[in-house]
Amino acid sequence: YEIGMSHLGIQILYDMFNTREDIYCERVYSPWVDLDKIMREQKIPLFALESQDPIKEFDF
């Protein structure tokens, strides 16, 4: 999250996509290895920041 949100290009694309009526863009960031291990052990799926929906439910 710290790296992704500090990147101005990501912020611009996120805003640009979400200003369109036909697109809804959410963000997801890969957790660091320690949190990834915990999430896998507890079967917590990788999820979007805005909706907390699992990314496996998203259209890409």
XYZ file of N, CA and C in Angstrom, residues 10-37:
84
model
N -0.333 5.847 -10.398
C -1.441 4.995 -9.942
C -2.611 5.868 -9.491
N -2.321 6.941 -8.773
C -3.381 7.840 -8.305
C -4.110 8.493 -9.482
N -3.357 8.886 -10.498
C -3.956 9.518 -11.679
C -4.852 8.522 -12.418
N -4.361 7.292 -12.643
C -5.166 6.277 -13.335
C -6.426 5.932 -12.547
N -6.301 5.790 -11.238
C -7.442 5.463 -10.379
C -8.525 6.534 -10.514
N -8.121 7.787 -10.438
C -9.067 8.898 -10.569
C -9.653 8.968 -11.979
N -8.802 8.777 -12.978
C -9.245 8.852 -14.371
C -10.304 7.780 -14.665
N -10.068 6.551 -14.219
C -11.042 5.482 -14.450
C -12.340 5.738 -13.696
N -12.258 6.201 -12.467
C -13.464 6.370 -11.656
C -14.279 7.610 -12.013
N -13.774 8.467 -12.882
C -14.590 9.593 -13.342
C -15.501 9.172 -14.494
N -15.250 7.999 -15.064
C -16.100 7.476 -16.148
C -17.339 6.820 -15.565
N -18.441 6.951 -16.283
C -19.713 6.358 -15.846
C -19.734 4.839 -16.022
N -18.986 4.338 -17.000
C -19.057 2.914 -17.337
C -17.969 2.060 -16.677
N -17.174 2.662 -15.804
C -16.077 1.933 -15.151
C -16.087 2.229 -13.658
N -15.890 1.188 -12.865
C -15.667 1.364 -11.429
C -14.353 0.670 -11.112
N -13.402 1.429 -10.642
C -12.060 0.922 -10.392
C -11.814 0.867 -8.885
N -11.321 -0.266 -8.415
C -10.936 -0.405 -7.016
C -9.461 -0.769 -6.960
N -8.886 -0.634 -5.782
C -7.462 -0.907 -5.611
C -7.250 -2.156 -4.765
N -6.189 -2.876 -5.105
C -5.747 -4.011 -4.300
C -4.221 -4.023 -4.353
N -3.616 -4.305 -3.239
C -2.163 -4.359 -3.159
C -1.744 -5.693 -2.574
N -0.678 -6.217 -3.091
C -0.156 -7.487 -2.596
C 0.450 -7.273 -1.205
N 0.029 -8.070 -0.226
C 0.587 -7.909 1.117
C 2.039 -8.385 1.176
N 2.757 -7.861 2.148
C 4.130 -8.296 2.376
C 4.102 -9.756 2.807
N 5.217 -10.444 2.721
C 5.270 -11.887 2.969
C 4.713 -12.307 4.321
N 4.937 -11.528 5.350
C 4.443 -11.917 6.678
C 2.912 -11.909 6.729
N 2.295 -10.869 6.188
C 0.834 -10.798 6.172
C 0.249 -11.801 5.177
N 0.930 -12.008 4.065
C 0.479 -12.997 3.088
C 0.392 -14.376 3.742
N 1.375 -14.720 4.529
C 1.387 -16.018 5.219
C 0.193 -16.140 6.170
